[in-house]
mmCIF file of C-alpha atoms in Angstrom:
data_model
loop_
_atom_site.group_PDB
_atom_site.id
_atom_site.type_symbol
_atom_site.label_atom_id
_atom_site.label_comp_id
_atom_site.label_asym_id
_atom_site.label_seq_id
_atom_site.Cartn_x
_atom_site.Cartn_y
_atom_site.Cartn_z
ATOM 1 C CA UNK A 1 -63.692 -2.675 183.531
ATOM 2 C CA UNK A 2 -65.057 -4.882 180.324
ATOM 3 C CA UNK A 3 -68.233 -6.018 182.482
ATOM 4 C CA UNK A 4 -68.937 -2.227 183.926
ATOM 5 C CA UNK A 5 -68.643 -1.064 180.548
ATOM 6 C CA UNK A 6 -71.252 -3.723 179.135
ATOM 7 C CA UNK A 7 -73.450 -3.198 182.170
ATOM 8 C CA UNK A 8 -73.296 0.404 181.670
ATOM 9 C CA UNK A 9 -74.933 -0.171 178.312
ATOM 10 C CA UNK A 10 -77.243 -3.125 178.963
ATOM 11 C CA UNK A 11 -79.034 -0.292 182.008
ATOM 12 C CA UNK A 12 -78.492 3.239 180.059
ATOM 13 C CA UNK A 13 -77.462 2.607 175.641
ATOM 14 C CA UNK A 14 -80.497 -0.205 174.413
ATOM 15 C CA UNK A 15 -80.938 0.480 171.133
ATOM 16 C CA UNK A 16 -78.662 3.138 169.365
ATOM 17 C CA UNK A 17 -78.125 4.948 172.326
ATOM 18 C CA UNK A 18 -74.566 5.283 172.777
ATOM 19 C CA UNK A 19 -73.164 5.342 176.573
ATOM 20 C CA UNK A 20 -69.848 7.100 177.015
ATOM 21 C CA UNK A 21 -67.756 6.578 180.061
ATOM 22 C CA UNK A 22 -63.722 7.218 181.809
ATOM 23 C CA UNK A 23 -61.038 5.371 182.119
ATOM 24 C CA UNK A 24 -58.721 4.888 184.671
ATOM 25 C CA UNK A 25 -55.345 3.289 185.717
ATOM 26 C CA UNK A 26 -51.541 3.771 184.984
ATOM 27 C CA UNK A 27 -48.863 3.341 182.871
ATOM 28 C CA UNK A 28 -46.075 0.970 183.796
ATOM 29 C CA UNK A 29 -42.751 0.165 180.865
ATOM 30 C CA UNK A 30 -44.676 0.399 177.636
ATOM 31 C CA UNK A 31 -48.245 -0.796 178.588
ATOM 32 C CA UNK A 32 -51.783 1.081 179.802
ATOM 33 C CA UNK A 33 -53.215 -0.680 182.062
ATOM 34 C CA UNK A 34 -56.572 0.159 182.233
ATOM 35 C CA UNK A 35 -58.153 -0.775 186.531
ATOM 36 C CA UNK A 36 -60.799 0.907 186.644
ATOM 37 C CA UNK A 37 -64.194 3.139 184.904
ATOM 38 C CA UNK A 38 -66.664 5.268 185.758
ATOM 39 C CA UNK A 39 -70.097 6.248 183.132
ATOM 40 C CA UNK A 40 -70.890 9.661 182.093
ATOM 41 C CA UNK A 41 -74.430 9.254 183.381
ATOM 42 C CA UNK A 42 -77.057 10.375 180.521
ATOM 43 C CA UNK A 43 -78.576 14.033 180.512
ATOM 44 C CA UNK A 44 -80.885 16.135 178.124
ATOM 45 C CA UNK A 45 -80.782 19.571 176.962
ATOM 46 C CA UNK A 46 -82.989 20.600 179.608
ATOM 47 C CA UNK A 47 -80.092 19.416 182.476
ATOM 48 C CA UNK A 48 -78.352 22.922 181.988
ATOM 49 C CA UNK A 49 -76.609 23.100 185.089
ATOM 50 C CA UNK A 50 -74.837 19.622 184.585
ATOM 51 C CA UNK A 51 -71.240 20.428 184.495
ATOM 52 C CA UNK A 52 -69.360 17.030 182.984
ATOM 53 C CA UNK A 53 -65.433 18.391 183.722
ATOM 54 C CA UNK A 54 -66.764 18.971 187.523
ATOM 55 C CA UNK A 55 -68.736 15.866 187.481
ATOM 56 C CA UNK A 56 -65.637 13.957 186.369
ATOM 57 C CA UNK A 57 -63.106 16.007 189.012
ATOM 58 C CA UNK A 58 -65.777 14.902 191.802
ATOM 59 C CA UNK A 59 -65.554 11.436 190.802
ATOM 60 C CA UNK A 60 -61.732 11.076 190.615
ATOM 61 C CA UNK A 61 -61.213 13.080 193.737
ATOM 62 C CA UNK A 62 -63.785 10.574 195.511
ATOM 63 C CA UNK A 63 -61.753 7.366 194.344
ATOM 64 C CA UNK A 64 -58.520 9.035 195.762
ATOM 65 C CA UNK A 65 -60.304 9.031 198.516
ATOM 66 C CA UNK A 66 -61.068 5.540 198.678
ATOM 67 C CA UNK A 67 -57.417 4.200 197.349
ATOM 68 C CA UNK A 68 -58.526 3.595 193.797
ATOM 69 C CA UNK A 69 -56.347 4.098 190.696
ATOM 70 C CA UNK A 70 -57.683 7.701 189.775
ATOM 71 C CA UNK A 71 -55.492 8.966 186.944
ATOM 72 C CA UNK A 72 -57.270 9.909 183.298
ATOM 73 C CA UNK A 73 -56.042 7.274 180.956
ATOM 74 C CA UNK A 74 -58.848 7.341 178.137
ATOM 75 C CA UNK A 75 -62.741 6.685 177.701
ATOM 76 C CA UNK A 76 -64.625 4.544 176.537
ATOM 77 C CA UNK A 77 -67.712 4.379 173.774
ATOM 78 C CA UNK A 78 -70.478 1.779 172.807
ATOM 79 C CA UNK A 79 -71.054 1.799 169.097
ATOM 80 C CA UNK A 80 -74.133 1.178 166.770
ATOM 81 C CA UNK A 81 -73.241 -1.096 164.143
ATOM 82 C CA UNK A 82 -69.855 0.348 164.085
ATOM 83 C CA UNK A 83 -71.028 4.023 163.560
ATOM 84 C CA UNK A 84 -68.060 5.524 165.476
ATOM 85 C CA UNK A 85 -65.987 7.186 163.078
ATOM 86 C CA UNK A 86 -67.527 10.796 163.292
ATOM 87 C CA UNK A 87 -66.245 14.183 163.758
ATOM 88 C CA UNK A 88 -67.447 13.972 167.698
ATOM 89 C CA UNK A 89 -65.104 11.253 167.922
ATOM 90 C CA UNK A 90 -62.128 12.756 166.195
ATOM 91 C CA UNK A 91 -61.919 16.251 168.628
ATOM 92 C CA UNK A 92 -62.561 13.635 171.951
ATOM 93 C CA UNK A 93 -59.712 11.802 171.367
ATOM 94 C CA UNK A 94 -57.614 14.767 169.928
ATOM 95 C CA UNK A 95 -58.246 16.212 173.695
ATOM 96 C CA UNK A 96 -57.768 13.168 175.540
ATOM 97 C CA UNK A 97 -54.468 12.656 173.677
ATOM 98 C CA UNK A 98 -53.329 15.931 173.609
ATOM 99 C CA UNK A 99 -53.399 16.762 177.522
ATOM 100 C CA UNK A 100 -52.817 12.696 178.699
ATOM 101 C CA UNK A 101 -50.640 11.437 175.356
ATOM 102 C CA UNK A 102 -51.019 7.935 176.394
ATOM 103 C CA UNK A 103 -55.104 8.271 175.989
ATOM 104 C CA UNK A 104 -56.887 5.577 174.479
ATOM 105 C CA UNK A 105 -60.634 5.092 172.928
ATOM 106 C CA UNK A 106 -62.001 1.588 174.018
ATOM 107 C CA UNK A 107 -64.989 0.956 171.194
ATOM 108 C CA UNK A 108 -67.639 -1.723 172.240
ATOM 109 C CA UNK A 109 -69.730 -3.222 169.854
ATOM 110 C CA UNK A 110 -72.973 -4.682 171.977
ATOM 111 C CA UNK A 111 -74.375 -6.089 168.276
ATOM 112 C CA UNK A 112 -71.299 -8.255 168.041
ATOM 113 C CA UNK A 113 -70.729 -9.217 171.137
ATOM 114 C CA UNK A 114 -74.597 -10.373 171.281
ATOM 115 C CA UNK A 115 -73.585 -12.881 168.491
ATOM 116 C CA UNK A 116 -70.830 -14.648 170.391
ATOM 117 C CA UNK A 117 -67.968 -12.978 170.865
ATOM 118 C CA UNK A 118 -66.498 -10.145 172.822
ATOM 119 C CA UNK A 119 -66.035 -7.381 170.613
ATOM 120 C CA UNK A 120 -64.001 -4.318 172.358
ATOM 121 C CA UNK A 121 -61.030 -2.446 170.790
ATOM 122 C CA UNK A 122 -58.469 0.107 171.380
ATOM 123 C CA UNK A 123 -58.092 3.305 169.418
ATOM 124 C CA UNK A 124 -55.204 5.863 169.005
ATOM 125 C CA UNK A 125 -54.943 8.884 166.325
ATOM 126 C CA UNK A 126 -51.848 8.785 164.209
ATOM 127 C CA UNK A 127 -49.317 10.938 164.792
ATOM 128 C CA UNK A 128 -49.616 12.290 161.488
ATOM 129 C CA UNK A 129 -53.470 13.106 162.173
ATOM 130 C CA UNK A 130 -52.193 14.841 165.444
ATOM 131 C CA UNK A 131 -50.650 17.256 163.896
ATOM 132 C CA UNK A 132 -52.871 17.943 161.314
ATOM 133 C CA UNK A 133 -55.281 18.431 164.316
ATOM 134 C CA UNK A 134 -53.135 20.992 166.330
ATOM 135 C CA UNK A 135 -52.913 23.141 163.043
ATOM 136 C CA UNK A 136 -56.726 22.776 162.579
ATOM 137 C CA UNK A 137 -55.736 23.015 158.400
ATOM 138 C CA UNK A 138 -58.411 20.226 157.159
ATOM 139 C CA UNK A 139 -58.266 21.657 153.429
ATOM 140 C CA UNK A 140 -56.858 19.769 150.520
ATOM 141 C CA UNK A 141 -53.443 20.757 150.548
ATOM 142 C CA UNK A 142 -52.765 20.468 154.321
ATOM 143 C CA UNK A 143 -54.300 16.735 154.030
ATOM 144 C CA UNK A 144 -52.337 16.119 150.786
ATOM 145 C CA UNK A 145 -48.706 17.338 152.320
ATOM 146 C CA UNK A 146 -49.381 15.340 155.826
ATOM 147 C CA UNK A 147 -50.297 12.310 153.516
ATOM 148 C CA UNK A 148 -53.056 12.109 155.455
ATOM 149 C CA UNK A 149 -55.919 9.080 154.417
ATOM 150 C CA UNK A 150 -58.925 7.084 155.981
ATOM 151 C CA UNK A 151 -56.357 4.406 156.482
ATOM 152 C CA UNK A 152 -54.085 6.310 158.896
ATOM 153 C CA UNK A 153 -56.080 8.220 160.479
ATOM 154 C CA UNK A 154 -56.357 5.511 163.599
ATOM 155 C CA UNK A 155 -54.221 3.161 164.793
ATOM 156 C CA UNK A 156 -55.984 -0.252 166.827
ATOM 157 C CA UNK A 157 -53.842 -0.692 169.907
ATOM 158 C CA UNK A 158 -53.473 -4.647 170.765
ATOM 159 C CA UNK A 159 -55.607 -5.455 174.012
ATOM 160 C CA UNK A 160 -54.941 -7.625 176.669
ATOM 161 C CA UNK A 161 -57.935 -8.925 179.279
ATOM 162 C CA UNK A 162 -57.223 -10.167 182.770
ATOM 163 C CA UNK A 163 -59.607 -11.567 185.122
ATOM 164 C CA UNK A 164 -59.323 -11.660 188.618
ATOM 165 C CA UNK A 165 -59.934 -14.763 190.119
ATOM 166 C CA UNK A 166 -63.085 -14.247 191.387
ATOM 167 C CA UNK A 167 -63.981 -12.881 187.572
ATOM 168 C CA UNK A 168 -63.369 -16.362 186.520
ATOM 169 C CA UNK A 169 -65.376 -17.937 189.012
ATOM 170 C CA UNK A 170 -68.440 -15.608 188.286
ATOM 171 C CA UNK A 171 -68.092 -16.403 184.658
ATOM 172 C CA UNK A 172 -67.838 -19.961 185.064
ATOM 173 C CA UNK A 173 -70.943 -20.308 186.977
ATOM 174 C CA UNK A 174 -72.627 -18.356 184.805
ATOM 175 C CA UNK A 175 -71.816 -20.779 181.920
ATOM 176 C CA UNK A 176 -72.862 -23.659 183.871
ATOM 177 C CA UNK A 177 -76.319 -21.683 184.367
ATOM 178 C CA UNK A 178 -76.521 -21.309 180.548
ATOM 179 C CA UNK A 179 -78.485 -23.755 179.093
ATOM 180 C CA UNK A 180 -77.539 -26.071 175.902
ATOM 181 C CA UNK A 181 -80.229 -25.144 174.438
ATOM 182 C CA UNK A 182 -79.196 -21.366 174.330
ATOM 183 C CA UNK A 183 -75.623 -22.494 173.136
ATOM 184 C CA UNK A 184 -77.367 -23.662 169.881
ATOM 185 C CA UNK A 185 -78.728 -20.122 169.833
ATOM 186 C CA UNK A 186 -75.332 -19.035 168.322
ATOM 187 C CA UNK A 187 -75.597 -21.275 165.831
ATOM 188 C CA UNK A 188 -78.711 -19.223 164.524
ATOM 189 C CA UNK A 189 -78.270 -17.813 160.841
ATOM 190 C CA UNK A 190 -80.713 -15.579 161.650
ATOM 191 C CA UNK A 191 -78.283 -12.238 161.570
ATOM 192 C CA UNK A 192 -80.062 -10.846 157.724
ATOM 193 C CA UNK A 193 -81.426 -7.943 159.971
ATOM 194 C CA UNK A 194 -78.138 -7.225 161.395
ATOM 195 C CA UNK A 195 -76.486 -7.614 157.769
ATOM 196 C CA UNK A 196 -79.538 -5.843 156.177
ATOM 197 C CA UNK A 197 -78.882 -2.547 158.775
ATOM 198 C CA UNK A 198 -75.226 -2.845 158.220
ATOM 199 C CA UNK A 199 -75.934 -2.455 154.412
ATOM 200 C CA UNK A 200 -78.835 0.845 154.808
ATOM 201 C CA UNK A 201 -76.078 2.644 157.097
ATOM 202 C CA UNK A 202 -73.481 1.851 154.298
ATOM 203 C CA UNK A 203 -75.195 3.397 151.402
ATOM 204 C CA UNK A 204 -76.640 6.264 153.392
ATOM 205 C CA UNK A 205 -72.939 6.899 154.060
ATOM 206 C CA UNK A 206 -72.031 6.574 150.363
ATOM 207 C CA UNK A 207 -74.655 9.161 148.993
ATOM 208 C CA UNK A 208 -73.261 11.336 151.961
ATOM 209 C CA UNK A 209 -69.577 10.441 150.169
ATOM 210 C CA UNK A 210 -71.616 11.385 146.733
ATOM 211 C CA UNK A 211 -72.462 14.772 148.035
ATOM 212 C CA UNK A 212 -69.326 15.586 149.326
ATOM 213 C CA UNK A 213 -67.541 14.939 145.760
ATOM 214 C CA UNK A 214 -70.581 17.063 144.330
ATOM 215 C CA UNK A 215 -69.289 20.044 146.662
ATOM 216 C CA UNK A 216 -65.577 19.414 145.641
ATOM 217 C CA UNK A 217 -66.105 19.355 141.955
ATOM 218 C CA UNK A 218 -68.494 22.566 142.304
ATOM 219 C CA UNK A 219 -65.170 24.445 143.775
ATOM 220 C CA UNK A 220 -62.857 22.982 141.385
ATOM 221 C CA UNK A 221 -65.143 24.906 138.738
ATOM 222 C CA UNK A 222 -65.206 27.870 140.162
ATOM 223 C CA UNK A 223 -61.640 28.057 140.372
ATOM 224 C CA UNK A 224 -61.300 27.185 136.784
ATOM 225 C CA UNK A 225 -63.741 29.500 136.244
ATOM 226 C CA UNK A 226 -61.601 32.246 138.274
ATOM 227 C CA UNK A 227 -58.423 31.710 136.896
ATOM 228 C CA UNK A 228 -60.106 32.048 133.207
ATOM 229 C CA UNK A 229 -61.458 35.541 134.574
ATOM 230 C CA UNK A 230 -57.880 35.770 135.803
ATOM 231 C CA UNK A 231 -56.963 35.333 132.350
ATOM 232 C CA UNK A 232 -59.048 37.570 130.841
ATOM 233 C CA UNK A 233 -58.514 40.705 132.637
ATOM 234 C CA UNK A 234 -55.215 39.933 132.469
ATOM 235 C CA UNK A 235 -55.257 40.251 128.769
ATOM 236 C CA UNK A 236 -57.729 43.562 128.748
ATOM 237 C CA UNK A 237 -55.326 45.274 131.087
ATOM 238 C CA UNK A 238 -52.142 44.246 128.491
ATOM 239 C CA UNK A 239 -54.278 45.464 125.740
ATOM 240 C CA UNK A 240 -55.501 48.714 127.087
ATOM 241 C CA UNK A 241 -51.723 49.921 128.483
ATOM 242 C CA UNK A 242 -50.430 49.251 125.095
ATOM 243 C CA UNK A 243 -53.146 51.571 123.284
ATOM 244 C CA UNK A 244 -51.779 54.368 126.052
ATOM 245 C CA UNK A 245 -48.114 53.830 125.112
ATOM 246 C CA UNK A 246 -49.035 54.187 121.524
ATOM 247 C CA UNK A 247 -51.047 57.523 122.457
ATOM 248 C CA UNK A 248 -48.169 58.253 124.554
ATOM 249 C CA UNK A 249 -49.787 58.398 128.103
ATOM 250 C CA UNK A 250 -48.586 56.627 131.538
ATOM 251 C CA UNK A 251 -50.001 52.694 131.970
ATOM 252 C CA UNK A 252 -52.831 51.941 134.088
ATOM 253 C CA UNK A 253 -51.469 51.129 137.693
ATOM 254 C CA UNK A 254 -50.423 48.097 139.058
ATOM 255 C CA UNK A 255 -53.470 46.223 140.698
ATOM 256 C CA UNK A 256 -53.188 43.802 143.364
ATOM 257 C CA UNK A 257 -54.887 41.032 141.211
ATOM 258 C CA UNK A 258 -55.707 38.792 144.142
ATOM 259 C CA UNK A 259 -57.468 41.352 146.159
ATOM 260 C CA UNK A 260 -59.666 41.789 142.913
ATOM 261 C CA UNK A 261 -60.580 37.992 142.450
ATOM 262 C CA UNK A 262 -60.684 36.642 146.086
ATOM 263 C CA UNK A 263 -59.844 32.807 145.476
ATOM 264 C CA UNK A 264 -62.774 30.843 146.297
ATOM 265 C CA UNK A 265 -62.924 28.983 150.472
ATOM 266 C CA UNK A 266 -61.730 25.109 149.651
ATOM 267 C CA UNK A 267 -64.959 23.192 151.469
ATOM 268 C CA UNK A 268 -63.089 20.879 154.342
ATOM 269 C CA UNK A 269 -61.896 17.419 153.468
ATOM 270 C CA UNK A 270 -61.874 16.002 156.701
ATOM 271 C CA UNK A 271 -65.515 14.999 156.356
ATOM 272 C CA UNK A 272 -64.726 12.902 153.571
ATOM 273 C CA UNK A 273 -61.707 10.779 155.165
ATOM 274 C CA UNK A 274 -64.518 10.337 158.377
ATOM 275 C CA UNK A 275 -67.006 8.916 155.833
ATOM 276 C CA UNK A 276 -64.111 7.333 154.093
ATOM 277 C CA UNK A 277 -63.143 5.635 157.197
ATOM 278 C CA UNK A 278 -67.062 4.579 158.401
ATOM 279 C CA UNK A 279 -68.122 2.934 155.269
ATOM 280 C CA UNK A 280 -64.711 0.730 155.099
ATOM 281 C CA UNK A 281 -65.951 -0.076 158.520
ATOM 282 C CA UNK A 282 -69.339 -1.262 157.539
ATOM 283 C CA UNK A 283 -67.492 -3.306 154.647
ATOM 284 C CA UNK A 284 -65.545 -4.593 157.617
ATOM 285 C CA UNK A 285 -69.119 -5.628 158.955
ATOM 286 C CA UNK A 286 -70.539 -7.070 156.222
ATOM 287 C CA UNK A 287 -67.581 -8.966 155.530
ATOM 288 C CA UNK A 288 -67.626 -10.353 159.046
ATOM 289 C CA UNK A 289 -71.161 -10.923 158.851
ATOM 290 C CA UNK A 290 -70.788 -13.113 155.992
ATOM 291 C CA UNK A 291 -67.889 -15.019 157.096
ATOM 292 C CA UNK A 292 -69.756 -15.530 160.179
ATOM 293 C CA UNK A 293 -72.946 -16.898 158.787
ATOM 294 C CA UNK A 294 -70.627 -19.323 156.822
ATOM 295 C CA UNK A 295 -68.883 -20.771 159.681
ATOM 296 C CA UNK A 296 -72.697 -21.176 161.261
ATOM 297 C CA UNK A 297 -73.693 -22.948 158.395
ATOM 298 C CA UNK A 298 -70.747 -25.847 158.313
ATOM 299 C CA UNK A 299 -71.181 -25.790 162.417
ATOM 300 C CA UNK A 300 -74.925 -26.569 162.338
ATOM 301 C CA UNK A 301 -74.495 -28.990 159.422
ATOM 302 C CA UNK A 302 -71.410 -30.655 161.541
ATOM 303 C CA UNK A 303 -73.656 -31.448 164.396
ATOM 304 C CA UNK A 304 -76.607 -32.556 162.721
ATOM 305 C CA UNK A 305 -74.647 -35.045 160.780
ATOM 306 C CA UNK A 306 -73.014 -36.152 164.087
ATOM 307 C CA UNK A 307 -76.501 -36.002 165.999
ATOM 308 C CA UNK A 308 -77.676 -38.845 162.976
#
């Protein structure tokens, strides 16, 4: 499944394209295992008549066919410098996990794993941010009483990789194919483009942040600003009713006050937990970049001093 995932995005996602796929397999005692994946092939606006739920029945119905493990278990998502925590992401997985609940998201990183190491992991939503989902309340309040934040929003579910035997042969001849030469290639601190893009995405995503706090604070005023008019009529209304008692006529009717000053719409804070979540992810990056580039540096000095 990892190499048909990595293949699908080596032929279809260069650059940041992102290839989305299916998983399939079965759930035995309290484990997913995960046999088998087919790609959402790519399409454009113009492929109108593509249907992807019929595309997808075809598919399973044809590995039925052929004695393959067919059942729905999850899909699966390349990522561009970890630029996976978005909205699209959040209603995918609330589907998946709401018809099949053992659903995961597999996220691979083809930026990581370029610089050495396989980088694939499993994603779940909380569920905390399941229900919140289901009620499809995203203001303040709802957020607030589910005690809902960027930090629990996921939850990374622990992945275990086993080759076949003939996996393991492939692999191994493939390393003895690589040359030396292209070993020392790892050892390259030459990752200040990687770092460099990780650091433009995170400060794009923290004037996006900025603008959401703008549009927060701009309703808070207004429903200061409300309740003050609140305030105010209140006290004409008072006022007037208590110059027609003392002229000895009926008070002014009772008014539904709410219906008069319609409470202003609370702008959706489920944006900001999203962007929340992504840049903690770039720090994530950047931190792992760093830390990276470090161990580079002692590795590289390590074998020149042993090559003298």
């Amino acid at each position: 499944v990892v190499l048909k995932i990595i293949k699908h995005y080596q032929e279809e996602g260069q650059g940041n394209e992102v290839v989305q796929g299916v998983l399939l397999g079965l759930v035995v005692d309290d484990r997913l295992e995960i046999t088998n994946c087919f790609p959402f092939p790519q399409h454009t606006e113009d492929d109108a008549d593509f249907d992807e739920v019929q595309y997808q029945m075809e598919m399973m119905r044809s590995l039925r066919h052929v004695n393959i493990d067919h059942l729905h278990v999850g899909w699966y998502q390349s990522t561009y410098y970890g630029s996976f925590v978005t909205r699209a992401l959040l209603d995918s997985q609330f589907s998946y996990q709401h018809a099949i609940e053992e659903s995961v998201v597999l996220i691979y990183d083809p930026i990581k794993t370029a610089q050495g190491s396989l980088s694939l992991k499993a994603y779940r939503l909380t569920p905390k941010l399941m229900e919140v989902c289901k009620e499809k309340d995203f203001s303040p309040e709802a957020l607030k009483k589910a005690n809902i934040a960027y930090e629990n929003m996921f939850e990374e579910v622990p992945i275990v990789i086993k080759n076949s035997y003939l996996i393991n042969v492939m692999l191994w001849e493939l390393e003895k194919k690589s040359g030396v030469a292209d070993r020392h290639e790892l050892l390259s601190l030459a990752s200040s483009n990687h770092l460099g893009k990780s650091l433009q995405l995170l400060m794009d995503r923290v004037d996006e942040m900025s603008q959401d706090i703008v549009k927060y604070n701009t309703y808070l005023r207004n429903v200061s600003k409300q309740q003050q008019q609140k305030h105010q009529y209140q006290q004409r209304r008072q006022q007037e009713n208590l110059q027609r008692q003392s002229r000895g006529e009926a008070p002014l009717p009772e008014e539904d006050i709410n219906k008069l000053f319609k409470p202003p719409q609370p702008p959706p804070r489920m944006e900001s937990l999203l962007i929340a979540g992504q840049i903690n992810t770039y720090c994530q990056n950047i931190k792992e970049f760093n830390a990276q580039n470090l161990g580079k540096l002692f590795m590289a000095q390590a074998l020149q001093d042993y090559n003298n």
